[in-house]
Structures are given as C-alpha cells and as structure tokens.
Amino acid sequence: MERTENDCVYVYNTNKRQKLQNELIKNKSCFENLANETIYEIFQYLDVYHIYEGFFYLNQRFQNIIVNTNLLIQINVSTMSKSNFELYHKNMIEPNKHRINYLRLSNPFTIDIIFFPARIICDYIQLERLILDNIDTKYLNSILKHLAFLPKLDSLVLTPIDYVQDTSIFFISIFSLPKLKSCILTYRTKYDEQPMPIYMTDFKDSPIEYFLINNRFSIESLNDIFFCLPKLRYLSIDCLVGCDDPDIDEDPIVSKYLNNVSIKLDSIDFNLLQKLIKRFFYNTEILHISTKSDQTYLDAKQWEELILSSMPNLHTFDISHDGGTYHDLINQFNSSFWIKKQWFFTHQHDLQETLDSGIFYSTNPYRRKTYIFYWQFDQHVCSNMQEKNLNIVKHVHICSKQIINNYVNYFPNANQLTIEHYFKTSDDSISTTLNCILPLKQLTKLNIKSSNFPFEQIIKLIYFTPNLHVLKLDFLCLNEIYLKLIEQHEIFRYVSSTNKITNIDIREKCTLEIFQLIIYLFPQVEYLKIRINEKEISQIIRFLFSKTTDKIRRLFFLCISQIPKVCLRELNFLIKSENLLSDYSIKYINRDLYLWW
C-alpha cells in the first residue's frame, strides 16, 4: 500500500513523541540533563505563566531558556496578586514584547501597567490577537490609535469596564486598524435603552470579516457599518433596536461575502425586517433570528415568500420567538417547503401559567452552546417536542418554576448552569433533579438569580459541584440566627475545606457577618465582587486585612460595587493611616471601587 503524506506526518510525530518519552524516562532523575530542544518541546504543552512560575527562579540556565529564545509566546494574565504580576511583567512580559503573538488582560490595573505609556504598544510587533477585558475607556482611544501601527494584529476583543462616551469615535478607531479581520465588542453606553446612531464621518474600507457586537445597537447605524465593512463574512448583533422612522434605503447593498448573520431584534416589526433582508442579506446562507411578542414572525407563509425571493442561498434558518401562542401556529411550519429543507421547530410553555405564553424555536439540525430551558411542556398537547444535538450544549439556563423529572432533556457536556427561579421538584431534592439534567461534577460556573433560593440549598449544590470555580449570586437568603448555626453544621465545614471556587460575584448588599461567612466558606477565592453596606465598609476592610484573618491568603482582588465616589478617598485614607496594606492599587470606575494588592 502506498504511504500518503498524512501517514508520513503521523509516523514522524509518533516517533518524535516516543523519542521524547524515552528521553524523559532515561533522565527522569535529573530534568536539567535534558537538551534545550527537548525542554522547549515540553514547554509547548504548558501555560507561559506556569513555565515562568515553575522554572524561572530555578537557576540561570532556565532563565536563559525562557528569555533567550525566538519562539512566539502567548500571555494570558487573568488573576494573580499585584506583587506576582509586577515580577511577571518585569521578568517575562517586558523583555519579550517583541515575540508575544497572543495577549489577554482581564485586570484593569494590569492594562494600565503594560500599556503605559500607550506608545509601548508599538513594540509588540508579533502581536496577532489582543483581548482586553475590563479596560478603562479613558485609555481606550490612545491604545486604539497606537494599535494601528502593529503589522500583524488581525484579532481584537474589547470589553470596556465603563461607559463608552462616543460610539462613533470608538467604531472609527476600530475600523482604522489596517490588518484587523476579527473583532468582538462588548460595551455599554448611557443610552443603551435607545442607542444613539453611529455616524461615520470618513468611510474607510476595513478588512474586518468577523464582527460581533454584544450590545444594543441602533438600526440606523447599519448603513454605515456595511459601507465600512465590504469584506464582512459573519455579523452578530446582540440586540438590534428599531426606531419610529428608520432611514432604510430600498436599493440593496450587495455584500458578496456576508453569508452568516445572527441578530436579536427589538422593536422591529416583520415588514421592517423584510426591508433589512432585501437591502443587506441577499447572499446570506446562515440566518439566526431572535425576537419576541410580535406574532407576525410566526406566519410561515410570509417566511416562505421572503426566503424564496430574497435569500436564495439560505441553507440554515434558525428562529427563536419568545411570548406567544404556538399550538395552532406551529402546524404551519410542517408544509413541504420546511420538510424539504429539513427545517424543524418546536415550542415550550409554562404549565403553571397558561398555554398562551411560551417560546417557539428551531431544533434539528441547529446546535446551540446555550440552551434556555424556559418552561415545561405537556406531552398530551405538545407531541412534537423532539430535541437533538444536545451534546454541544455547554450552558444550561433554567427559567422554570417547576421541573418534572420525567420530561427533561439531558446535557452530558454542559459545564455552566444558570438558575432563574427557585423551582419545586417532585422529590424535594434540587441536586438530584439537576443531576438528571446535567452532570453536576462537570460544572465550573454557577449563576443563581433567584431572590428566594435558600442558602442551604446553594451550599448543597456546591457540595455536589466539586469543580466549581465561578459563583454568581443575586441574593442571599440569610438571617442572624442562621448565620450562627452555619459553622456548626457538618456540610458547611466540608464545603469550606473542599470547594475550589476562586471567583465570586454577589449583588446583594452584605453585612460584616455575611462577609465573614463568605471568607470562611470560600478560602480559595481570589476575586471577590460584592455590594457592602456603606456604614460597614471600614469594619469589613479592617477585618479583611487584620493579622488574625488567615482565611484570605489567596484573595487579592476586591470590587465593591454601587458605592459613592467619596468612599475611594475614605478607604484610601483608612488603609494608609492604619497601615493595613503596604503595596496596593485602588481606583473608582462607574460607581464601582476596585482594590488590588
């Protein structure tokens, strides 16, 4: 049999791995005896920070191996203490600016340090992908201006921590980047409810092909967006907002490349959507539409006519409609047109409320990483409830107030869970019920939004989710008597000693007692975002940094949300006057106070 090129590559890689394995076994007693080339191969399987942390201080040889190389490196600075970051920046990031091709910064303080002054960005000549989470907008314009000088930057992800004041300047700066092909924007403005239009004073042909906007976006801005993005292939808008008299020209803008569109609609009726499709989306092959309330979106005949006349290349049609009566309408989508294209639909409703309220959505062959479990269904009425491709789901969002164990789907690969309401179960065991929906041991993120979810039930959930790292709670149902009993309860002691939660976000105002409970229950926490009673901030900070508090050995980032700006000065004075911290950074952004040490 003739050996193909792929066979040769496979044999080469297999031999290479075997050679490496043999060398490791031979020299397992002395790692330092390995050749530099072998060590470089091992390092390819490790995160750069772990390489730095584990080998940089070992000896001079490993310092030279890490620093003196031409290999491109990827830097992901997520959560670490201020002192650790300063050393990492000094020893690893700063000397290697010229060979970093991937850079992700999630801490607003680290962005200030690395990109100060902003012209330093020009030294990152190999940078291809840049992710800036929680960036302060006061630095943003200057950073974007200097990014234009990077010869290889083709991917940008921006999440400003505060309001973007002028969205037009924001977009113009991004569209001016000469090599950018992929851009993801998650931002806020003071006018999000009715977003202001974007006005492009100077139209430039941007090379962007993949564009994702995670924000409410004015329909009046679409013209300028398409004029500036002639090479656009994929467009996603989290929420496209209509207006009373939109200026939508009848003449189509022919985009040769745009074939994938995903849009959530707000205040846009079906007639206006028809105009948008005819003007912008003629060549679309994949269309994802999400809307609510407007029943005209459920007219199957209208969709057939629109698809046949204005989207001749469409092969994937995915629709989600929230809030309507679907039992009679769904049969319209069973005609030969839909069956021939293999486009199928289903719906759910709330058994506790009324059959006149529910959600209608596409099923096979579409794949969603997030599955919103709105309501339970009645098998006697909803005979076409067939779900497929659930293996792809990573995030399950439960909005039901009651779950019937016999009628739920199972999501074997889900690792994120959001619970909207405290729901009732048939056997009074929430953990048992949830385990029938997804494997709790796989969960890494848990978000509970319910205002009446008992704290004891939350702790039981954490007990059954040993790999949980991120916990978000909108409310805490606690009282003083309950607080005193917690430390005596065996399950609380077990959870405190075993959980791996490093990131906590609590939106309800906390007292000193509740704050102490959080510190006791989650000793591995590194990042804590919380609301605090203003009168108790001083007491909580004193407790946090007192020498007798040994539970915060890993905590180094605190965000106190929704407090007045005067607290910045008061807290700064308290820390300095009582010598609570020797090295720290503090800032106030958009009613949130950030403390890093």
Coordinates of C-alpha atoms in Angstrom, one line a residue:
M1 CA 0.0 0.0 0.0
E2 CA 1.3 3.4 -0.9
R3 CA 2.1 5.6 2.1
T4 CA 0.3 9.0 2.0
E5 CA 1.7 12.4 3.2
N6 CA -0.6 12.2 6.2
D7 CA 0.7 8.8 7.1
C8 CA 4.3 10.1 7.0
V9 CA 3.4 13.0 9.2
Y10 CA 1.7 10.7 11.7
V11 CA 4.7 8.3 11.8
Y12 CA 7.0 11.3 12.2
N13 CA 5.0 12.7 15.1
T14 CA 4.6 9.3 16.7
N15 CA 8.4 8.7 16.5
K16 CA 9.0 12.1 17.8
R17 CA 6.7 11.7 20.8
Q18 CA 8.3 8.2 21.5
K19 CA 11.8 9.7 21.4
L20 CA 10.8 12.4 23.8
Q21 CA 9.1 9.9 26.1
N22 CA 12.2 7.7 26.1
E23 CA 14.5 10.6 26.9
L24 CA 12.2 11.7 29.8
I25 CA 12.3 8.2 31.3
K26 CA 16.1 8.0 30.8
N27 CA 16.6 11.3 32.5
K28 CA 13.7 11.4 35.0
S29 CA 16.1 11.6 37.9
C30 CA 17.6 14.8 36.6
F31 CA 15.3 17.1 34.5
E32 CA 18.2 19.5 33.9
N33 CA 20.1 16.9 31.9
L34 CA 17.5 17.3 29.1
A35 CA 18.6 19.1 25.9
N36 CA 17.3 22.6 25.4
E37 CA 15.3 21.4 22.3
T38 CA 13.5 18.8 24.5
I39 CA 12.7 21.3 27.2
Y40 CA 11.2 23.6 24.6
E41 CA 9.0 20.8 23.3
I42 CA 7.8 20.2 26.9
F43 CA 7.1 23.9 27.4
Q44 CA 4.8 23.9 24.4
Y45 CA 2.3 21.9 26.5
L46 CA 2.3 24.3 29.4
D47 CA 0.9 27.8 30.0
V48 CA 3.6 30.5 29.9
Y49 CA 2.8 31.7 33.4
H50 CA 3.2 28.1 34.7
I51 CA 6.5 27.8 32.9
Y52 CA 7.7 31.1 34.4
E53 CA 6.4 30.2 37.9
G54 CA 7.9 26.7 37.9
F55 CA 11.3 27.3 36.2
F56 CA 12.3 30.9 36.0
Y57 CA 13.8 31.0 39.6
L58 CA 15.3 27.5 39.4
N59 CA 18.7 28.6 38.1
Q60 CA 20.4 30.8 35.5
R61 CA 20.1 28.2 32.7
F62 CA 16.3 28.0 32.9
Q63 CA 16.1 31.8 33.0
N64 CA 18.1 31.9 29.7
I65 CA 16.0 29.2 28.2
I66 CA 12.8 31.1 28.9
V67 CA 14.0 34.6 28.0
N68 CA 16.6 34.0 25.2
T69 CA 14.5 32.3 22.5
N70 CA 12.9 33.3 19.3
L71 CA 9.8 31.2 19.9
L72 CA 6.5 33.1 19.9
I73 CA 4.7 33.1 23.2
Q74 CA 1.1 33.6 24.4
I75 CA 0.4 35.7 27.5
N76 CA -2.8 35.3 29.5
V77 CA -2.9 37.5 32.6
S78 CA -6.1 36.6 34.5
T79 CA -6.0 36.5 38.3
M80 CA -2.8 37.0 40.2
S81 CA -1.6 39.2 43.1
K82 CA -0.1 42.6 42.5
S83 CA 3.4 41.5 43.6
N84 CA 3.3 38.4 41.5
F85 CA 2.2 40.4 38.4
E86 CA 4.9 43.0 38.9
L87 CA 7.6 40.3 38.9
Y88 CA 6.0 38.5 35.9
H89 CA 5.8 41.8 34.0
K90 CA 9.4 42.7 34.8
N91 CA 10.9 39.3 34.1
M92 CA 8.7 37.8 31.4
I93 CA 6.4 40.3 29.6
E94 CA 8.6 43.4 29.3
P95 CA 11.7 41.6 27.9
N96 CA 9.6 39.6 25.5
K97 CA 7.3 42.2 24.0
H98 CA 8.7 41.5 20.5
R99 CA 7.7 37.8 20.5
I100 CA 4.3 37.9 22.1
N101 CA 1.7 36.9 19.5
Y102 CA -1.3 36.5 21.9
L103 CA -2.1 38.8 24.8
R104 CA -5.1 38.7 27.1
L105 CA -5.5 41.1 30.0
S106 CA -8.5 40.8 32.4
N107 CA -7.5 43.1 35.3
P108 CA -7.9 46.8 34.7
F109 CA -4.8 47.6 36.7
T110 CA -2.6 45.3 34.6
I111 CA -3.7 47.1 31.4
D112 CA -2.6 50.4 32.9
I113 CA 0.8 49.0 33.7
I114 CA 1.6 47.1 30.5
F115 CA 0.3 49.9 28.2
F116 CA 1.8 52.9 29.9
P117 CA 2.7 55.0 28.1
A118 CA 0.4 53.8 25.2
R119 CA 3.3 54.1 22.6
I120 CA 4.8 50.9 24.2
I121 CA 2.1 49.0 22.2
C122 CA 4.2 49.6 19.1
D123 CA 6.9 47.3 20.4
Y124 CA 4.5 44.3 20.2
I125 CA 5.5 43.7 16.6
Q126 CA 4.4 40.0 16.6
L127 CA 1.0 40.5 18.2
E128 CA -1.8 38.9 16.3
R129 CA -4.6 38.5 18.9
L130 CA -5.3 41.0 21.6
I131 CA -8.0 40.6 24.3
L132 CA -8.7 43.5 26.7
D133 CA -11.3 42.7 29.3
N134 CA -12.3 45.5 31.8
I135 CA -10.3 48.2 30.1
D136 CA -10.8 51.7 31.4
T137 CA -12.2 53.8 28.5
K138 CA -10.0 56.8 29.3
Y139 CA -7.1 54.8 27.9
L140 CA -9.0 53.3 25.0
N141 CA -8.7 55.9 22.3
S142 CA -4.9 56.2 22.8
I143 CA -4.5 52.4 22.8
L144 CA -6.5 52.0 19.6
K145 CA -4.6 54.8 17.9
H146 CA -1.3 53.0 18.6
L147 CA -2.7 49.6 17.6
A148 CA -2.8 50.8 14.1
F149 CA 1.0 50.5 13.9
L150 CA 1.0 46.8 14.6
P151 CA 1.8 44.9 11.4
K152 CA 0.1 41.6 12.3
L153 CA -2.8 42.4 14.6
D154 CA -5.8 40.6 13.0
S155 CA -8.0 39.8 16.0
L156 CA -9.3 42.2 18.7
V157 CA -11.6 41.6 21.6
L158 CA -12.6 44.7 23.7
T159 CA -14.7 44.8 26.9
P160 CA -14.6 48.3 28.4
I161 CA -15.3 48.4 32.1
D162 CA -17.2 51.7 32.0
Y163 CA -19.4 53.6 29.5
V164 CA -18.2 54.4 26.0
Q165 CA -18.9 58.1 25.7
D166 CA -18.7 58.5 21.9
T167 CA -19.5 55.3 20.0
S168 CA -18.8 56.9 16.6
I169 CA -15.2 57.6 17.6
F170 CA -15.0 54.2 19.1
F171 CA -16.0 52.5 15.8
I172 CA -14.0 54.8 13.6
S173 CA -10.8 53.9 15.6
I174 CA -11.5 50.2 15.2
F175 CA -12.3 50.4 11.5
S176 CA -9.0 52.2 11.0
L177 CA -6.9 49.2 12.1
P178 CA -5.3 48.2 8.8
K179 CA -4.9 44.4 9.4
L180 CA -7.9 43.6 11.6
K181 CA -10.0 40.7 10.4
S182 CA -11.9 39.7 13.6
C183 CA -13.5 42.0 16.2
I184 CA -15.7 41.3 19.2
L185 CA -17.1 44.3 21.1
T186 CA -18.9 44.1 24.4
Y187 CA -19.6 47.6 25.6
R188 CA -22.1 49.9 27.4
T189 CA -23.3 53.4 26.8
K190 CA -25.6 55.7 28.9
Y191 CA -28.2 55.4 26.1
D192 CA -28.4 51.6 25.8
E193 CA -32.2 51.5 26.1
Q194 CA -32.5 53.6 22.9
P195 CA -28.9 53.5 21.5
M196 CA -27.6 56.5 19.6
P197 CA -26.8 56.1 15.9
I198 CA -23.2 55.8 14.8
Y199 CA -22.1 58.4 12.3
M200 CA -19.0 57.6 10.2
T201 CA -17.6 60.9 9.0
D202 CA -15.0 59.3 6.9
F203 CA -15.8 55.9 5.3
K204 CA -12.8 53.6 5.2
D205 CA -12.7 50.1 3.9
S206 CA -12.0 48.0 6.9
P207 CA -10.6 44.4 6.3
I208 CA -12.9 43.0 9.1
E209 CA -14.5 39.7 8.1
Y210 CA -15.9 38.6 11.5
F211 CA -17.7 41.2 13.6
L212 CA -19.6 40.6 16.8
I213 CA -21.4 43.4 18.8
N214 CA -22.6 42.4 22.3
N215 CA -24.7 45.4 23.0
R216 CA -28.0 47.2 21.9
F217 CA -27.3 48.7 18.5
S218 CA -29.4 51.2 16.5
I219 CA -30.9 50.0 13.2
E220 CA -29.9 53.5 11.8
S221 CA -26.3 52.5 12.1
L222 CA -26.4 49.6 9.7
N223 CA -25.9 51.6 6.6
D224 CA -22.5 53.0 7.9
I225 CA -21.4 49.6 9.1
F226 CA -21.9 47.9 5.8
F227 CA -20.3 50.7 3.9
C228 CA -17.2 50.3 6.1
L229 CA -17.0 46.5 6.0
P230 CA -17.1 45.4 2.4
K231 CA -15.3 42.1 3.2
L232 CA -17.7 41.1 6.1
R233 CA -18.5 37.4 6.3
Y234 CA -20.0 37.0 9.7
L235 CA -22.2 39.5 11.6
S236 CA -23.7 39.1 15.1
I237 CA -25.6 41.8 16.9
D238 CA -26.8 41.0 20.4
C239 CA -29.8 43.3 20.1
L240 CA -30.7 45.4 17.0
V241 CA -33.1 48.2 18.2
G242 CA -35.6 49.8 15.9
C243 CA -36.9 53.3 15.9
D244 CA -40.1 55.2 14.8
D245 CA -38.9 56.3 11.3
P246 CA -35.7 54.4 10.3
D247 CA -33.9 55.5 7.2
I248 CA -33.7 52.2 5.3
D249 CA -32.9 52.7 1.6
E250 CA -34.6 50.4 -0.8
D251 CA -31.5 49.9 -3.0
P252 CA -29.6 46.8 -1.8
I253 CA -26.1 46.9 -0.6
V254 CA -24.6 43.8 -2.3
S255 CA -22.2 42.2 0.1
K256 CA -20.5 39.4 -1.8
Y257 CA -19.1 37.7 1.2
L258 CA -21.6 38.0 4.0
N259 CA -23.1 34.6 4.5
N260 CA -23.6 34.2 8.2
V261 CA -25.9 36.6 10.2
S262 CA -27.1 36.3 13.8
I263 CA -29.4 39.1 15.2
K264 CA -31.7 39.6 18.1
L265 CA -34.4 42.0 17.3
D266 CA -36.2 44.6 19.5
S267 CA -39.0 46.9 18.3
I268 CA -38.5 45.8 14.7
D269 CA -41.7 44.5 13.0
F270 CA -41.7 41.9 10.2
N271 CA -42.2 44.5 7.5
L272 CA -39.1 46.3 8.6
L273 CA -37.1 43.0 8.8
Q274 CA -38.1 42.3 5.2
K275 CA -36.5 45.6 4.2
L276 CA -33.3 44.8 6.1
I277 CA -33.0 41.4 4.5
K278 CA -33.6 42.7 1.0
R279 CA -31.1 45.5 1.4
F280 CA -28.3 43.7 3.3
F281 CA -28.7 40.0 3.4
Y282 CA -29.4 38.7 -0.1
N283 CA -26.3 36.4 -0.1
T284 CA -26.9 35.0 3.4
E285 CA -26.5 31.3 3.8
I286 CA -27.0 31.0 7.6
L287 CA -29.6 33.2 9.4
H288 CA -30.2 33.2 13.2
I289 CA -33.1 35.4 14.2
S290 CA -34.3 36.0 17.8
T291 CA -37.4 38.1 18.6
K292 CA -40.4 38.3 20.9
S293 CA -44.1 39.2 21.2
D294 CA -44.7 40.2 17.5
Q295 CA -47.0 37.4 16.2
T296 CA -46.3 38.3 12.5
Y297 CA -43.0 36.5 12.9
L298 CA -44.9 33.3 13.2
D299 CA -46.5 33.5 9.7
A300 CA -44.9 30.6 7.9
K301 CA -46.2 31.6 4.5
Q302 CA -44.6 35.1 4.9
W303 CA -41.3 33.5 5.7
E304 CA -41.5 31.1 2.7
E305 CA -42.1 34.0 0.3
L306 CA -39.3 36.1 1.8
I307 CA -36.8 33.3 1.8
L308 CA -37.6 32.3 -1.8
S309 CA -37.4 35.9 -3.1
S310 CA -34.7 37.5 -1.1
M311 CA -32.4 34.7 0.3
P312 CA -31.9 32.2 -2.5
N313 CA -28.7 30.7 -0.9
L314 CA -30.1 30.2 2.6
H315 CA -29.5 26.7 3.9
T316 CA -29.7 27.2 7.6
F317 CA -32.7 29.0 9.1
D318 CA -32.8 29.3 12.9
I319 CA -35.5 31.3 14.7
S320 CA -36.4 31.9 18.3
H321 CA -39.6 33.6 19.3
D322 CA -40.5 34.4 22.9
G323 CA -44.0 35.1 24.2
G324 CA -46.8 33.8 22.0
T325 CA -49.5 31.2 21.4
Y326 CA -47.9 28.4 19.4
H327 CA -50.2 25.3 19.5
D328 CA -52.1 26.2 16.3
L329 CA -49.4 28.2 14.6
I330 CA -46.7 25.5 14.7
N331 CA -48.6 23.3 12.2
Q332 CA -48.0 26.0 9.6
F333 CA -44.3 25.1 9.7
N334 CA -45.0 21.4 8.7
S335 CA -45.5 22.1 5.0
S336 CA -43.5 20.6 2.2
F337 CA -41.3 23.7 2.0
W338 CA -40.0 23.2 5.5
I339 CA -39.8 19.5 5.4
K340 CA -37.8 19.5 2.1
K341 CA -35.2 21.8 3.7
Q342 CA -35.1 19.7 6.9
W343 CA -36.0 22.8 9.0
F344 CA -38.0 21.7 12.1
F345 CA -39.5 23.6 15.0
T346 CA -40.9 23.1 18.5
H347 CA -42.2 25.1 21.5
Q348 CA -42.4 25.1 25.2
H349 CA -44.8 26.7 27.7
D350 CA -45.4 27.1 31.4
L351 CA -47.7 24.6 32.9
Q352 CA -48.2 26.7 36.0
E353 CA -49.2 29.8 34.0
T354 CA -51.0 29.5 30.6
L355 CA -50.6 27.8 27.3
D356 CA -50.8 31.3 25.7
S357 CA -47.3 32.0 26.8
G358 CA -44.1 30.2 25.7
I359 CA -41.2 30.0 23.3
F360 CA -41.1 28.8 19.7
Y361 CA -37.7 27.8 18.3
S362 CA -35.8 25.8 15.7
T363 CA -34.5 22.3 16.6
N364 CA -32.6 19.9 14.3
P365 CA -30.1 20.5 12.7
Y366 CA -29.1 23.5 14.7
R367 CA -26.6 23.5 17.5
R368 CA -26.6 25.9 20.4
K369 CA -24.0 26.1 23.1
T370 CA -26.5 27.7 25.4
Y371 CA -29.9 26.1 26.0
I372 CA -32.6 28.1 27.7
F373 CA -35.0 25.9 29.5
Y374 CA -38.0 28.2 29.7
W375 CA -40.9 26.1 30.6
Q376 CA -42.0 22.6 30.9
F377 CA -44.2 21.1 28.2
D378 CA -47.3 18.9 28.3
Q379 CA -46.8 15.8 26.3
H380 CA -50.5 15.4 25.6
V381 CA -50.6 18.8 23.8
C382 CA -47.0 19.1 22.5
S383 CA -46.5 15.9 20.6
N384 CA -43.6 17.3 18.5
M385 CA -41.2 18.0 21.4
Q386 CA -38.1 16.3 19.9
E387 CA -34.7 17.7 20.8
K388 CA -31.4 16.7 19.1
N389 CA -27.8 17.7 19.2
L390 CA -27.8 18.4 22.9
N391 CA -24.2 17.2 23.2
I392 CA -22.9 20.5 22.0
V393 CA -24.7 22.5 24.8
K394 CA -22.2 24.0 27.4
H395 CA -24.5 26.3 29.3
V396 CA -28.0 25.4 30.6
H397 CA -30.2 28.3 31.7
I398 CA -33.2 27.1 33.7
C399 CA -36.2 29.5 33.8
S400 CA -38.8 27.1 35.1
K401 CA -40.5 27.4 38.4
Q402 CA -41.2 23.6 38.4
I403 CA -39.4 20.8 36.7
I404 CA -40.9 17.4 36.1
N405 CA -38.1 14.8 36.2
N406 CA -39.6 12.5 33.6
Y407 CA -39.8 15.1 30.9
V408 CA -36.4 16.9 30.9
N409 CA -33.6 16.7 28.5
Y410 CA -30.0 15.6 29.4
F411 CA -27.0 17.7 28.6
P412 CA -23.9 15.5 29.0
N413 CA -21.3 18.1 28.2
A414 CA -22.7 21.1 30.0
N415 CA -20.3 22.9 32.4
Q416 CA -22.3 26.1 33.2
L417 CA -25.6 26.5 34.9
T418 CA -27.9 29.5 35.4
I419 CA -31.0 29.2 37.6
E420 CA -33.6 31.9 37.2
H421 CA -36.1 30.8 39.9
Y422 CA -36.2 28.7 43.0
F423 CA -38.1 25.8 41.4
K424 CA -40.0 23.0 43.0
T425 CA -39.1 19.3 42.4
S426 CA -41.1 16.1 42.7
D427 CA -38.8 14.7 45.4
D428 CA -37.7 17.9 47.1
S429 CA -34.1 17.4 46.1
I430 CA -32.8 20.1 43.8
S431 CA -29.4 18.4 43.4
T432 CA -31.0 15.1 42.5
T433 CA -33.2 16.8 39.9
L434 CA -30.4 18.9 38.4
N435 CA -28.2 15.8 38.1
C436 CA -30.9 14.4 35.8
I437 CA -30.4 17.4 33.6
L438 CA -26.6 17.7 33.6
P439 CA -23.6 16.2 35.4
L440 CA -23.1 18.4 38.4
K441 CA -19.5 17.2 38.8
Q442 CA -18.6 18.9 35.5
L443 CA -19.9 22.3 36.5
T444 CA -17.3 25.1 36.6
K445 CA -19.7 28.1 36.6
L446 CA -23.0 28.5 38.6
N447 CA -25.2 31.6 38.5
I448 CA -28.3 31.8 40.8
K449 CA -30.6 34.8 40.1
S450 CA -33.5 33.8 42.4
S451 CA -34.4 36.1 45.3
N452 CA -35.8 33.2 47.4
F453 CA -33.3 30.4 46.8
P454 CA -32.4 29.1 50.3
F455 CA -28.7 29.5 51.1
E456 CA -28.7 25.9 52.5
Q457 CA -29.7 24.7 49.0
I458 CA -26.9 26.7 47.5
I459 CA -24.4 25.1 49.8
K460 CA -25.8 21.6 48.9
L461 CA -25.4 22.5 45.2
I462 CA -21.7 23.5 45.9
Y463 CA -21.3 20.2 47.8
F464 CA -22.2 18.3 44.6
T465 CA -20.2 20.5 42.3
P466 CA -16.6 19.9 43.4
N467 CA -15.1 21.5 40.2
L468 CA -16.9 24.8 40.5
H469 CA -14.7 27.9 40.0
V470 CA -17.1 30.7 39.4
L471 CA -20.1 31.5 41.6
K472 CA -22.6 34.4 41.0
L473 CA -25.5 35.1 43.3
D474 CA -28.0 37.9 43.0
F475 CA -29.4 37.4 46.5
L476 CA -28.5 35.8 49.8
C477 CA -31.4 34.5 51.9
L478 CA -29.8 34.6 55.4
N479 CA -30.7 35.8 58.9
E480 CA -28.6 36.3 62.1
I481 CA -29.8 33.1 63.8
Y482 CA -29.0 31.1 60.7
L483 CA -25.5 32.7 60.5
K484 CA -24.7 31.5 64.0
L485 CA -25.6 27.9 63.2
I486 CA -23.6 27.6 59.9
E487 CA -20.1 27.0 61.3
Q488 CA -21.5 24.2 63.5
H489 CA -23.1 22.3 60.5
E490 CA -21.0 19.5 59.1
I491 CA -21.8 20.2 55.4
F492 CA -20.7 23.8 55.8
R493 CA -17.4 22.7 57.2
Y494 CA -16.9 20.2 54.5
V495 CA -17.7 22.7 51.7
S496 CA -15.3 25.2 53.3
S497 CA -12.5 22.7 53.2
T498 CA -13.0 21.2 49.8
N499 CA -14.5 23.7 47.3
K500 CA -12.4 25.2 44.6
I501 CA -14.3 28.5 44.0
T502 CA -11.9 31.3 43.0
N503 CA -14.3 33.9 41.6
I504 CA -17.4 35.2 43.5
D505 CA -19.9 37.8 42.4
I506 CA -22.6 38.7 44.9
R507 CA -25.1 41.5 44.0
E508 CA -26.9 41.8 47.3
K509 CA -25.7 44.2 50.0
C510 CA -23.7 42.3 52.6
T511 CA -23.2 43.0 56.3
L512 CA -20.0 42.3 58.2
E513 CA -21.4 39.0 59.4
I514 CA -22.2 37.8 55.9
F515 CA -18.8 39.0 54.6
Q516 CA -17.1 36.9 57.3
L517 CA -19.2 33.9 56.3
I518 CA -18.2 34.2 52.7
I519 CA -14.5 34.4 53.7
Y520 CA -15.0 31.4 55.9
L521 CA -16.8 29.3 53.3
F522 CA -14.6 30.1 50.3
P523 CA -11.0 30.2 51.4
Q524 CA -9.7 29.6 47.8
V525 CA -11.4 32.8 46.5
E526 CA -9.0 35.1 44.5
Y527 CA -11.5 37.6 43.0
L528 CA -14.5 38.9 45.0
K529 CA -17.1 41.3 43.7
I530 CA -19.7 42.3 46.3
R531 CA -22.0 45.0 47.5
I532 CA -21.5 46.3 51.0
N533 CA -23.5 48.5 53.4
E534 CA -21.7 51.8 53.2
K535 CA -21.6 52.2 57.0
E536 CA -19.8 48.8 57.4
I537 CA -17.1 49.3 54.7
S538 CA -14.4 50.3 57.3
Q539 CA -15.2 47.4 59.6
I540 CA -15.1 44.9 56.7
I541 CA -11.8 46.3 55.4
R542 CA -10.2 46.1 58.8
F543 CA -11.4 42.5 59.2
L544 CA -10.2 41.6 55.7
F545 CA -6.6 42.8 56.4
S546 CA -6.3 42.1 60.1
K547 CA -3.4 39.9 61.0
T548 CA -5.7 37.5 62.7
T549 CA -7.6 36.8 59.5
D550 CA -5.9 33.7 58.0
K551 CA -8.7 32.8 55.5
I552 CA -7.7 35.3 52.8
R553 CA -4.3 34.0 51.9
R554 CA -5.4 33.7 48.2
L555 CA -7.7 36.8 47.9
F556 CA -6.0 39.7 46.2
F557 CA -8.8 41.5 44.2
L558 CA -11.8 43.1 45.7
C559 CA -14.5 45.0 43.8
I560 CA -17.1 46.9 45.9
S561 CA -20.0 47.7 43.6
Q562 CA -22.5 50.5 43.6
I563 CA -20.9 52.9 46.2
P564 CA -20.4 56.7 46.2
K565 CA -17.1 58.1 45.0
V566 CA -16.3 59.6 48.4
C567 CA -15.6 56.0 49.6
L568 CA -12.5 56.0 47.4
R569 CA -10.9 58.8 49.5
E570 CA -12.1 57.4 52.8
L571 CA -10.9 53.8 52.1
N572 CA -7.5 55.1 50.8
F573 CA -7.1 57.1 54.0
L574 CA -8.1 54.1 56.2
I575 CA -5.6 51.7 54.5
K576 CA -2.7 54.2 54.8
S577 CA -3.4 55.6 58.3
E578 CA -3.8 52.1 59.8
N579 CA -1.1 50.6 57.7
L580 CA -3.4 47.8 56.5
L581 CA -1.6 47.3 53.2
S582 CA 1.9 48.2 52.1
D583 CA 1.5 47.7 48.3
Y584 CA -1.8 48.2 46.7
S585 CA -3.7 49.9 43.8
I586 CA -7.1 51.4 44.0
K587 CA -9.5 53.1 41.5
Y588 CA -13.1 54.1 41.1
I589 CA -14.9 53.5 37.9
N590 CA -18.6 53.9 37.1
R591 CA -19.8 53.5 40.8
D592 CA -17.5 50.6 41.4
L593 CA -14.4 50.6 43.6
Y594 CA -11.5 48.3 42.7
L595 CA -8.8 47.3 45.2
W596 CA -5.8 45.1 44.2
W597 CA -3.0 44.0 46.4

